[in-house]
XYZ file of C-alpha atoms in Angstrom:
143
model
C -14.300 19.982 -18.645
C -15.508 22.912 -16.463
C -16.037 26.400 -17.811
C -15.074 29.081 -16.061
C -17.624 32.468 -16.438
C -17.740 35.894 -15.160
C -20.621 37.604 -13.764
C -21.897 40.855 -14.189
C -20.819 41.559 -10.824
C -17.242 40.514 -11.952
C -17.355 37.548 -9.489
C -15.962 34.286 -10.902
C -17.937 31.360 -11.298
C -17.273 27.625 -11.734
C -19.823 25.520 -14.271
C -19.613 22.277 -13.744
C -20.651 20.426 -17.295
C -24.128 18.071 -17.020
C -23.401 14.703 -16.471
C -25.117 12.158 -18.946
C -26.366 9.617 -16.892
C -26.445 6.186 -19.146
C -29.981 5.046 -17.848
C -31.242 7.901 -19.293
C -29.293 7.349 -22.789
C -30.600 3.724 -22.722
C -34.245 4.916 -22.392
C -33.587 7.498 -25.370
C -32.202 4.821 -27.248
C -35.125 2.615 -26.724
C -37.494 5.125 -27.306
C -36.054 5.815 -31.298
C -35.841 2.678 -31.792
C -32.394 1.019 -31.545
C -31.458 -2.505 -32.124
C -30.609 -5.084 -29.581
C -26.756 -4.580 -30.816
C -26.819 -0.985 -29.771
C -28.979 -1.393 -26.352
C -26.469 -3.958 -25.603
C -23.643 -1.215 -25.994
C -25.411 0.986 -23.866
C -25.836 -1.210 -20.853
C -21.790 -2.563 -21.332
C -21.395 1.353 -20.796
C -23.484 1.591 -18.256
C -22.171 -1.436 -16.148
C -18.692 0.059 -16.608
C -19.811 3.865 -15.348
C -21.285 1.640 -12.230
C -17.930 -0.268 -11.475
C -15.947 2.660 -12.083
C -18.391 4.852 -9.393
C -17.775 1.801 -6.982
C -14.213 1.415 -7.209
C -13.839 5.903 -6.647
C -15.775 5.159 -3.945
C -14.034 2.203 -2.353
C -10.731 4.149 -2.706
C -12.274 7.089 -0.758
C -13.319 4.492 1.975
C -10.103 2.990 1.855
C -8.223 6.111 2.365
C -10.769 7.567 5.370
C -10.566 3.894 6.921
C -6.321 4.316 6.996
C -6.824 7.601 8.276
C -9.087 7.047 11.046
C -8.382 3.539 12.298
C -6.273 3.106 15.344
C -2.954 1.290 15.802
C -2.514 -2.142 16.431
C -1.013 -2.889 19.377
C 1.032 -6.579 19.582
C 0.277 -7.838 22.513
C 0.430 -11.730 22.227
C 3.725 -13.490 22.960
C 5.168 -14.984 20.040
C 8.815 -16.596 19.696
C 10.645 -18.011 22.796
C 14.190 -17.768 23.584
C 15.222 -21.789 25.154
C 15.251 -19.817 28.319
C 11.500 -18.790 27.986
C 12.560 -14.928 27.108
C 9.889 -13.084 24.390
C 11.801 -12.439 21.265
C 9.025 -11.379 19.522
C 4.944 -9.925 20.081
C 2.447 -10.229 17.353
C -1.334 -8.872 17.365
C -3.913 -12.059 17.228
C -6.534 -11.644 14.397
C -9.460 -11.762 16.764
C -7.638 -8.479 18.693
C -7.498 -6.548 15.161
C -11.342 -7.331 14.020
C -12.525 -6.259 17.841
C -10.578 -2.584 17.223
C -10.880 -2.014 13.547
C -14.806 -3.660 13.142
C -16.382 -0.167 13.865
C -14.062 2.304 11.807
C -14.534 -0.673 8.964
C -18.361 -0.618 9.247
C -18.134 3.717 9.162
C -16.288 3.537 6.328
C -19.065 0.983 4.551
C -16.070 -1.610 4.067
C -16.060 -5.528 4.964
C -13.506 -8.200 5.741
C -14.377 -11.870 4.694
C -11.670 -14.683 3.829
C -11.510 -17.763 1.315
C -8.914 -20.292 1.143
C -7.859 -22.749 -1.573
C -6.167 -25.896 -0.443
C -3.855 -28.124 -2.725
C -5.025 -31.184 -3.890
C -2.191 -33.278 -1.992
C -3.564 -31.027 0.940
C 0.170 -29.638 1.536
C -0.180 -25.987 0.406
C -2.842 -23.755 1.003
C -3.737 -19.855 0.026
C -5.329 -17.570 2.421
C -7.161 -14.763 0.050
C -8.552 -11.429 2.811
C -11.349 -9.755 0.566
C -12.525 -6.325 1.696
C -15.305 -5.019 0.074
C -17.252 -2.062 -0.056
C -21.038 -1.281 0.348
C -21.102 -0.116 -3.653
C -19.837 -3.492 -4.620
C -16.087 -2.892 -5.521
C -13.964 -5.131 -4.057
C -10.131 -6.374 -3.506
C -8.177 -9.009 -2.819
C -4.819 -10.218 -0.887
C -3.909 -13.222 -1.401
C -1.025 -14.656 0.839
C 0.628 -18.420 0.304
């Protein structure tokens, strides 16, 4: 929690409280002597300080990204009246990756994509990953 002081001046001041940083309570631990049991605690704790600083950071990347990134226009022809008429527009995947590839790559985020297929081969899952530079990741996952 941060502690709030006031200076001799009478100016208010904001202390922010030291962070422990794990590595450091690891190598104190080691140093006095603690078992394997107890190291191994340490480094759980560590690993889950690390994904928790990657996912913070992945949601600040995913919130700059949305607020940068342009629209998407549709400009591909998709359903047909009989007549030939455009009911309908959609934007081609290859259109979206040429405009969003350098707001993605500012914001240290990538795209990549994975599929299962059934084993009768007559349903398949499409799963869009986007992943940040620290590691944290997420998936969609469309059927």
């Amino acid at each position: 929690m941060n502690q709030v002081v006031k200076k001799e001046d009478g100016a208010v001041a904001l202390i922010e409280p030291h962070a422990i940083d794990p590595l450091e309570l690891i190598a104190s631990a080691s140093e006095r002597g603690a078992n394997a049991d107890e190291l191994q605690k340490l480094v759980d704790l560590f690993e889950r300080v690390q994904m928790m600083k990657a996912e913070k950071e992945f949601n600040k990347a995913l919130l700059k990204f949305q607020t940068i990134s342009p629209v998407i226009y549709k400009t591909k022809d998709g359903s047909k009246t009989k007549s030939g008429n455009v009911i309908s527009k959609f934007a081609a995947y290859e259109d979206i990756l040429l405009q969003i590839q350098p707001y993605l790559n500012d914001c240290g985020l990538h795209i990549s994509f994975d599929q299962d297929v059934s084993q009768n081969k007559t349903e398949f899952k499409v799963h869009c990953i986007v992943t940040h530079v620290d590691g944290h990741s997420k998936t969609n996952t469309q059927q």
